[in-house]
């Protein structure tokens, strides 16, 4: 396993981070425990979860993923061996929290932290992240109708300060250690960095955004900030929700797959995305590579990436994904990837 620094925290986190969002719906508790056992044995010391998991999110299953991690900690008695990240939901999920529209404010943070700690059966969370902003954001394919001009900038800055002050309160209480963002923009990241410096408050250690062969909006502006400001990327969905495996091509929905149970808009399933996936699979075949391992190795190779969040519903998938750490892409492979990217720069 390879390790990289988590911002300026001094922590060394594994380049592959174990994603957990299938546990409690697609995966049972015992399967989640098996995945954690295997990942830890392979040197993965970084797990990522969230209070809203599992995915697809429902009121009946919310929080179950954290509970599964908690029972694993209790059984294995190894909490100190794992760097654990979790997240607070943003507005839009009333079954989790609907006070003041579910916005991330002081009361919501304090409530969310206590809930996560209880489910996780731990006294502290190493990295606590805002799952998405209170204000409009361009993630989950919303870049096509992103309208930030109606945002009250002064109110947003006041909220950023309130968030950081609350995180600081939790850090001083020993409940949180470090702070991160997720699904955030370049402007938002820089605002948090600036406010934390001015007020001597917890600094952003990382930003968790979507990044893969088919979704490279993180480049170049956020990538530059992440690299130069030591707030590296935790890349989610590096296989585009499994699409880069090719299993969804031609309208396929294999039984047990996420797309077979997630009835939210399949924003990735566009003609351009299918064409891009076919082209990337052809590149992998040309060079004798597994398509998923090539896609993961591409993310692993980026200097602005702190960790690549992998997830799996089967042990076979998990083992293949973890083995991607040993794949190094040649200049010829990278050149072919670049050719496809130029043809399909934003396929969904």
Short mmCIF file of C-alpha atoms in Angstrom, two decimals:
data_model
loop_
_atom_site.label_atom_id
_atom_site.label_comp_id
_atom_site.label_asym_id
_atom_site.label_seq_id
_atom_site.Cartn_x
_atom_site.Cartn_y
_atom_site.Cartn_z
CA UNK A 1 0.00 0.00 0.00
CA UNK A 2 1.03 3.60 -0.60
CA UNK A 3 0.35 6.45 1.83
CA UNK A 4 -0.04 10.19 1.46
CA UNK A 5 -0.30 13.06 3.93
CA UNK A 6 -3.81 14.19 4.84
CA UNK A 7 -3.43 17.92 4.39
CA UNK A 8 -1.36 19.44 7.19
CA UNK A 9 -2.72 17.05 9.83
CA UNK A 10 0.42 14.93 10.01
CA UNK A 11 -1.67 11.81 9.35
CA UNK A 12 -0.54 9.29 6.74
CA UNK A 13 -3.60 7.84 4.99
CA UNK A 14 -3.63 4.98 2.53
CA UNK A 15 -3.89 6.06 -1.10
CA UNK A 16 -6.85 3.70 -1.38
CA UNK A 17 -9.65 4.64 0.99
CA UNK A 18 -12.39 2.11 1.71
CA UNK A 19 -15.81 3.43 0.73
CA UNK A 20 -18.70 2.05 2.74
CA UNK A 21 -21.95 3.31 1.23
CA UNK A 22 -23.29 -0.12 0.15
CA UNK A 23 -23.25 -1.59 3.66
CA UNK A 24 -26.71 -1.90 5.10
CA UNK A 25 -28.52 -2.18 1.80
CA UNK A 26 -26.55 -3.95 -0.92
CA UNK A 27 -24.25 -5.54 1.64
CA UNK A 28 -25.04 -7.17 4.97
CA UNK A 29 -23.29 -6.44 8.24
CA UNK A 30 -21.16 -9.58 7.93
CA UNK A 31 -20.17 -8.65 4.39
CA UNK A 32 -19.19 -5.16 5.54
CA UNK A 33 -17.08 -6.68 8.30
CA UNK A 34 -15.42 -9.01 5.79
CA UNK A 35 -14.54 -6.08 3.54
CA UNK A 36 -13.06 -4.10 6.43
CA UNK A 37 -11.03 -7.12 7.58
CA UNK A 38 -9.59 -7.64 4.11
CA UNK A 39 -8.90 -3.96 3.46
CA UNK A 40 -7.13 -3.51 6.79
CA UNK A 41 -5.03 -6.61 6.14
CA UNK A 42 -3.97 -5.07 2.82
CA UNK A 43 -2.76 -1.88 4.50
CA UNK A 44 -5.83 0.32 4.02
CA UNK A 45 -6.07 2.49 7.13
CA UNK A 46 -8.58 5.05 5.82
CA UNK A 47 -12.37 4.45 5.79
CA UNK A 48 -15.00 6.92 4.54
CA UNK A 49 -18.65 6.92 5.56
CA UNK A 50 -21.55 9.34 6.14
CA UNK A 51 -24.59 9.74 8.33
CA UNK A 52 -26.90 9.39 5.30
CA UNK A 53 -25.51 6.02 4.15
CA UNK A 54 -26.29 3.48 2.76
CA UNK A 55 -26.97 4.51 -0.83
CA UNK A 56 -29.54 4.78 -2.35
CA UNK A 57 -30.65 6.78 0.70
CA UNK A 58 -33.92 6.02 2.47
CA UNK A 59 -35.45 6.97 5.79
CA UNK A 60 -35.56 3.31 6.81
CA UNK A 61 -31.86 2.60 6.25
CA UNK A 62 -30.26 5.95 7.16
CA UNK A 63 -27.37 5.51 9.58
CA UNK A 64 -27.08 1.77 9.10
CA UNK A 65 -23.64 1.97 7.48
CA UNK A 66 -22.16 3.78 10.47
CA UNK A 67 -23.75 1.16 12.74
CA UNK A 68 -22.01 -1.63 10.81
CA UNK A 69 -18.65 0.11 11.19
CA UNK A 70 -19.40 0.56 14.88
CA UNK A 71 -20.03 -3.13 15.47
CA UNK A 72 -16.78 -3.92 13.64
CA UNK A 73 -14.83 -1.55 15.89
CA UNK A 74 -16.43 -3.11 18.94
CA UNK A 75 -15.64 -6.65 17.80
CA UNK A 76 -12.11 -6.03 16.52
CA UNK A 77 -11.08 -3.48 19.19
CA UNK A 78 -8.93 -1.68 16.63
CA UNK A 79 -10.35 1.84 16.50
CA UNK A 80 -6.87 3.32 16.89
CA UNK A 81 -5.69 1.55 13.72
CA UNK A 82 -8.19 3.26 11.41
CA UNK A 83 -8.41 6.87 10.23
CA UNK A 84 -12.15 7.36 10.01
CA UNK A 85 -13.97 9.97 7.94
CA UNK A 86 -17.68 10.74 8.10
CA UNK A 87 -20.01 13.48 6.87
CA UNK A 88 -23.00 15.59 7.84
CA UNK A 89 -25.80 15.88 5.27
CA UNK A 90 -26.67 19.17 3.65
CA UNK A 91 -30.20 20.44 2.98
CA UNK A 92 -32.66 18.25 1.11
CA UNK A 93 -33.05 15.13 3.28
CA UNK A 94 -35.83 15.89 5.80
CA UNK A 95 -35.82 12.36 7.21
CA UNK A 96 -32.28 12.97 8.46
CA UNK A 97 -32.73 16.54 9.65
CA UNK A 98 -35.23 19.22 8.66
CA UNK A 99 -34.51 21.96 11.17
CA UNK A 100 -34.13 25.23 9.24
CA UNK A 101 -34.42 23.37 5.95
CA UNK A 102 -31.72 20.91 6.94
CA UNK A 103 -29.00 23.52 6.54
CA UNK A 104 -25.59 22.89 8.06
CA UNK A 105 -25.44 25.19 11.07
CA UNK A 106 -24.24 24.92 14.65
CA UNK A 107 -27.20 22.99 16.06
CA UNK A 108 -27.23 20.59 13.11
CA UNK A 109 -23.50 19.88 13.42
CA UNK A 110 -23.70 19.19 17.14
CA UNK A 111 -26.67 16.87 16.64
CA UNK A 112 -25.06 15.08 13.71
CA UNK A 113 -21.74 14.54 15.47
CA UNK A 114 -23.42 12.99 18.49
CA UNK A 115 -25.51 10.71 16.28
CA UNK A 116 -22.51 9.50 14.29
CA UNK A 117 -20.39 8.91 17.38
CA UNK A 118 -23.13 6.78 18.91
CA UNK A 119 -23.65 4.69 15.76
CA UNK A 120 -19.90 4.30 15.19
CA UNK A 121 -19.31 3.32 18.83
CA UNK A 122 -16.35 5.65 19.04
CA UNK A 123 -15.36 8.74 21.01
CA UNK A 124 -13.96 10.63 18.04
CA UNK A 125 -14.02 11.01 14.25
CA UNK A 126 -10.70 11.71 12.55
CA UNK A 127 -12.05 13.68 9.57
CA UNK A 128 -15.48 15.32 9.62
CA UNK A 129 -16.81 16.59 6.30
CA UNK A 130 -19.72 18.66 5.02
CA UNK A 131 -21.39 16.29 2.55
CA UNK A 132 -22.53 19.17 0.33
CA UNK A 133 -22.92 22.95 0.70
CA UNK A 134 -25.97 24.81 1.95
CA UNK A 135 -25.93 26.95 -1.17
CA UNK A 136 -26.57 25.75 -4.75
CA UNK A 137 -23.85 23.44 -6.06
CA UNK A 138 -22.95 22.02 -9.46
CA UNK A 139 -22.43 18.39 -8.49
CA UNK A 140 -24.52 15.34 -9.43
CA UNK A 141 -24.88 16.62 -13.02
CA UNK A 142 -26.38 19.94 -11.89
CA UNK A 143 -23.65 21.89 -13.67
CA UNK A 144 -26.08 22.37 -16.56
CA UNK A 145 -28.48 24.42 -14.42
CA UNK A 146 -26.13 25.89 -11.84
CA UNK A 147 -27.28 29.40 -10.82
CA UNK A 148 -25.12 30.76 -7.99
CA UNK A 149 -25.95 34.40 -8.69
CA UNK A 150 -28.86 34.39 -6.21
CA UNK A 151 -26.61 33.46 -3.27
CA UNK A 152 -26.20 36.00 -0.47
CA UNK A 153 -22.40 36.05 -0.27
CA UNK A 154 -22.21 37.76 3.10
CA UNK A 155 -24.67 35.28 4.61
CA UNK A 156 -22.65 32.40 3.21
CA UNK A 157 -19.43 33.75 4.68
CA UNK A 158 -21.17 34.14 8.04
CA UNK A 159 -22.25 30.52 7.81
CA UNK A 160 -18.73 29.37 6.93
CA UNK A 161 -17.47 31.09 10.08
CA UNK A 162 -20.24 29.51 12.18
CA UNK A 163 -19.40 26.07 10.77
CA UNK A 164 -15.70 26.46 11.53
CA UNK A 165 -16.37 27.77 15.04
CA UNK A 166 -18.62 24.77 15.72
CA UNK A 167 -16.06 22.33 14.34
CA UNK A 168 -13.47 24.00 16.56
CA UNK A 169 -15.77 23.51 19.55
CA UNK A 170 -16.04 19.79 18.72
CA UNK A 171 -12.28 19.50 18.21
CA UNK A 172 -11.59 21.05 21.59
CA UNK A 173 -14.10 18.62 23.13
CA UNK A 174 -12.13 15.72 21.60
CA UNK A 175 -15.02 14.56 19.41
CA UNK A 176 -13.52 15.58 16.06
CA UNK A 177 -9.90 15.80 14.98
CA UNK A 178 -9.88 17.36 11.53
CA UNK A 179 -12.21 19.06 9.04
CA UNK A 180 -12.94 18.49 5.37
CA UNK A 181 -15.31 19.52 2.60
CA UNK A 182 -17.19 17.51 0.00
CA UNK A 183 -18.87 18.44 -3.28
CA UNK A 184 -17.49 21.93 -2.90
CA UNK A 185 -16.37 24.52 -5.45
CA UNK A 186 -13.08 26.36 -5.86
CA UNK A 187 -14.63 29.53 -4.39
CA UNK A 188 -16.01 27.65 -1.39
CA UNK A 189 -12.74 25.90 -0.68
CA UNK A 190 -10.78 29.15 -0.80
CA UNK A 191 -13.32 30.90 1.44
CA UNK A 192 -13.00 28.20 4.09
CA UNK A 193 -9.21 28.33 3.90
CA UNK A 194 -9.18 32.11 4.18
CA UNK A 195 -11.64 32.27 7.08
CA UNK A 196 -9.85 29.53 9.02
CA UNK A 197 -6.56 31.44 8.70
CA UNK A 198 -8.06 34.79 9.73
CA UNK A 199 -9.78 33.37 12.80
CA UNK A 200 -7.31 30.63 13.77
CA UNK A 201 -9.92 27.91 13.25
CA UNK A 202 -9.62 24.32 11.95
CA UNK A 203 -8.18 24.21 8.45
CA UNK A 204 -9.62 22.25 5.55
CA UNK A 205 -7.57 19.07 5.31
CA UNK A 206 -9.23 17.64 2.20
CA UNK A 207 -12.03 18.01 -0.31
CA UNK A 208 -14.07 15.01 -1.41
CA UNK A 209 -15.39 15.50 -4.94
CA UNK A 210 -16.25 13.24 -7.85
CA UNK A 211 -13.26 12.43 -10.04
CA UNK A 212 -12.73 9.76 -12.68
CA UNK A 213 -11.85 9.25 -16.32
CA UNK A 214 -15.36 10.44 -17.19
CA UNK A 215 -15.67 13.28 -14.66
CA UNK A 216 -12.70 15.63 -14.51
CA UNK A 217 -14.35 18.90 -13.45
CA UNK A 218 -11.85 18.99 -10.59
CA UNK A 219 -9.21 20.00 -13.14
CA UNK A 220 -7.59 22.44 -13.40
CA UNK A 221 -8.70 25.03 -10.82
CA UNK A 222 -9.62 22.87 -7.84
CA UNK A 223 -6.65 20.62 -8.56
CA UNK A 224 -4.30 23.60 -8.32
CA UNK A 225 -5.79 24.72 -5.01
CA UNK A 226 -5.76 21.18 -3.61
CA UNK A 227 -2.11 20.74 -4.48
CA UNK A 228 -0.73 24.14 -3.48
CA UNK A 229 -2.89 24.62 -0.37
CA UNK A 230 -2.41 21.09 1.00
CA UNK A 231 -6.11 20.27 0.81
CA UNK A 232 -5.97 17.22 -1.38
CA UNK A 233 -8.74 15.44 -3.21
CA UNK A 234 -10.55 12.43 -1.83
CA UNK A 235 -11.88 11.13 -5.14
CA UNK A 236 -15.35 9.64 -4.98
CA UNK A 237 -16.86 7.48 -7.71
CA UNK A 238 -13.53 6.80 -9.47
CA UNK A 239 -15.32 4.14 -11.54
CA UNK A 240 -18.24 6.47 -12.37
CA UNK A 241 -20.64 4.49 -10.22
CA UNK A 242 -19.42 1.25 -11.79
CA UNK A 243 -20.02 2.47 -15.33
CA UNK A 244 -16.34 2.25 -16.28
CA UNK A 245 -16.49 -1.51 -15.76
CA UNK A 246 -18.75 -1.68 -18.81
CA UNK A 247 -21.49 -3.55 -16.97
CA UNK A 248 -24.12 -0.92 -17.74
CA UNK A 249 -23.38 -0.59 -21.45
CA UNK A 250 -26.34 -1.17 -23.74
CA UNK A 251 -28.83 -0.56 -20.95
CA UNK A 252 -27.58 -3.40 -18.78
CA UNK A 253 -28.69 -3.51 -15.16
CA UNK A 254 -27.11 -6.61 -13.57
CA UNK A 255 -29.06 -8.00 -10.63
CA UNK A 256 -27.74 -6.64 -7.34
CA UNK A 257 -25.95 -3.70 -8.96
CA UNK A 258 -26.55 -0.16 -7.73
CA UNK A 259 -28.26 0.88 -10.94
CA UNK A 260 -30.70 -2.01 -10.55
CA UNK A 261 -32.00 -0.62 -7.24
CA UNK A 262 -31.35 3.12 -7.51
CA UNK A 263 -34.33 4.76 -9.20
CA UNK A 264 -32.95 8.29 -9.04
CA UNK A 265 -32.15 9.87 -12.41
CA UNK A 266 -29.33 7.96 -14.09
CA UNK A 267 -27.53 11.13 -15.12
CA UNK A 268 -24.47 9.17 -16.22
CA UNK A 269 -26.37 7.04 -18.73
CA UNK A 270 -25.97 9.27 -21.77
CA UNK A 271 -24.96 8.32 -25.32
CA UNK A 272 -21.73 10.29 -24.89
CA UNK A 273 -20.89 8.52 -21.62
CA UNK A 274 -21.52 5.11 -23.11
CA UNK A 275 -19.29 5.99 -26.04
CA UNK A 276 -16.57 7.25 -23.70
CA UNK A 277 -16.70 4.09 -21.59
CA UNK A 278 -16.41 1.92 -24.68
CA UNK A 279 -13.40 3.95 -25.80
CA UNK A 280 -11.67 3.66 -22.40
CA UNK A 281 -12.32 -0.08 -22.31
CA UNK A 282 -10.72 -0.32 -25.76
CA UNK A 283 -7.64 1.48 -24.41
CA UNK A 284 -7.42 -1.03 -21.56
CA UNK A 285 -7.75 -3.97 -23.94
CA UNK A 286 -5.12 -2.53 -26.26
CA UNK A 287 -2.60 -2.42 -23.42
CA UNK A 288 -3.61 -5.65 -21.72
CA UNK A 289 -5.10 -3.94 -18.66
CA UNK A 290 -8.19 -4.53 -16.60
CA UNK A 291 -10.49 -1.59 -17.38
CA UNK A 292 -11.37 -0.91 -13.74
CA UNK A 293 -7.76 -1.15 -12.59
CA UNK A 294 -6.70 1.23 -15.36
CA UNK A 295 -9.37 3.73 -14.28
CA UNK A 296 -8.31 3.51 -10.63
CA UNK A 297 -4.61 3.70 -11.48
CA UNK A 298 -5.32 6.88 -13.44
CA UNK A 299 -6.80 8.51 -10.32
CA UNK A 300 -4.01 7.13 -8.13
CA UNK A 301 -1.42 8.78 -10.39
CA UNK A 302 -2.62 12.33 -9.83
CA UNK A 303 -0.45 14.41 -7.45
CA UNK A 304 -3.44 16.40 -6.18
CA UNK A 305 -5.18 13.21 -5.00
CA UNK A 306 -4.79 12.34 -1.32
CA UNK A 307 -6.94 9.21 -1.49
CA UNK A 308 -8.99 7.28 -4.02
CA UNK A 309 -12.26 6.04 -2.50
CA UNK A 310 -12.99 2.53 -3.69
CA UNK A 311 -16.15 0.58 -2.95
CA UNK A 312 -17.44 -2.85 -3.86
CA UNK A 313 -20.42 -5.11 -3.34
CA UNK A 314 -18.43 -8.33 -3.72
CA UNK A 315 -15.10 -9.49 -2.36
CA UNK A 316 -13.94 -10.21 -5.90
CA UNK A 317 -14.53 -6.59 -6.85
CA UNK A 318 -12.81 -5.35 -3.71
CA UNK A 319 -9.72 -7.49 -4.27
CA UNK A 320 -9.40 -6.34 -7.89
CA UNK A 321 -9.83 -2.70 -6.88
CA UNK A 322 -7.20 -2.94 -4.15
CA UNK A 323 -4.78 -4.62 -6.56
CA UNK A 324 -4.94 -1.48 -8.71
CA UNK A 325 -2.37 0.00 -6.31
CA UNK A 326 0.25 -2.08 -8.15
CA UNK A 327 -0.74 -0.84 -11.63
CA UNK A 328 1.43 1.88 -13.14
CA UNK A 329 0.27 3.44 -16.38
CA UNK A 330 2.82 3.93 -19.14
CA UNK A 331 3.13 7.11 -21.16
CA UNK A 332 1.55 5.25 -24.07
CA UNK A 333 -1.51 4.39 -22.00
CA UNK A 334 -1.78 7.95 -20.69
CA UNK A 335 -1.52 9.30 -24.25
CA UNK A 336 -4.39 7.06 -25.37
CA UNK A 337 -6.45 8.14 -22.35
CA UNK A 338 -5.78 11.77 -23.26
CA UNK A 339 -7.03 11.13 -26.80
CA UNK A 340 -10.31 9.75 -25.49
CA UNK A 341 -10.64 12.59 -22.99
CA UNK A 342 -10.27 15.20 -25.73
CA UNK A 343 -13.08 13.50 -27.63
CA UNK A 344 -15.36 13.13 -24.60
CA UNK A 345 -14.31 15.81 -22.08
CA UNK A 346 -17.65 15.97 -20.26
CA UNK A 347 -19.80 13.00 -21.27
CA UNK A 348 -22.44 13.42 -18.55
#
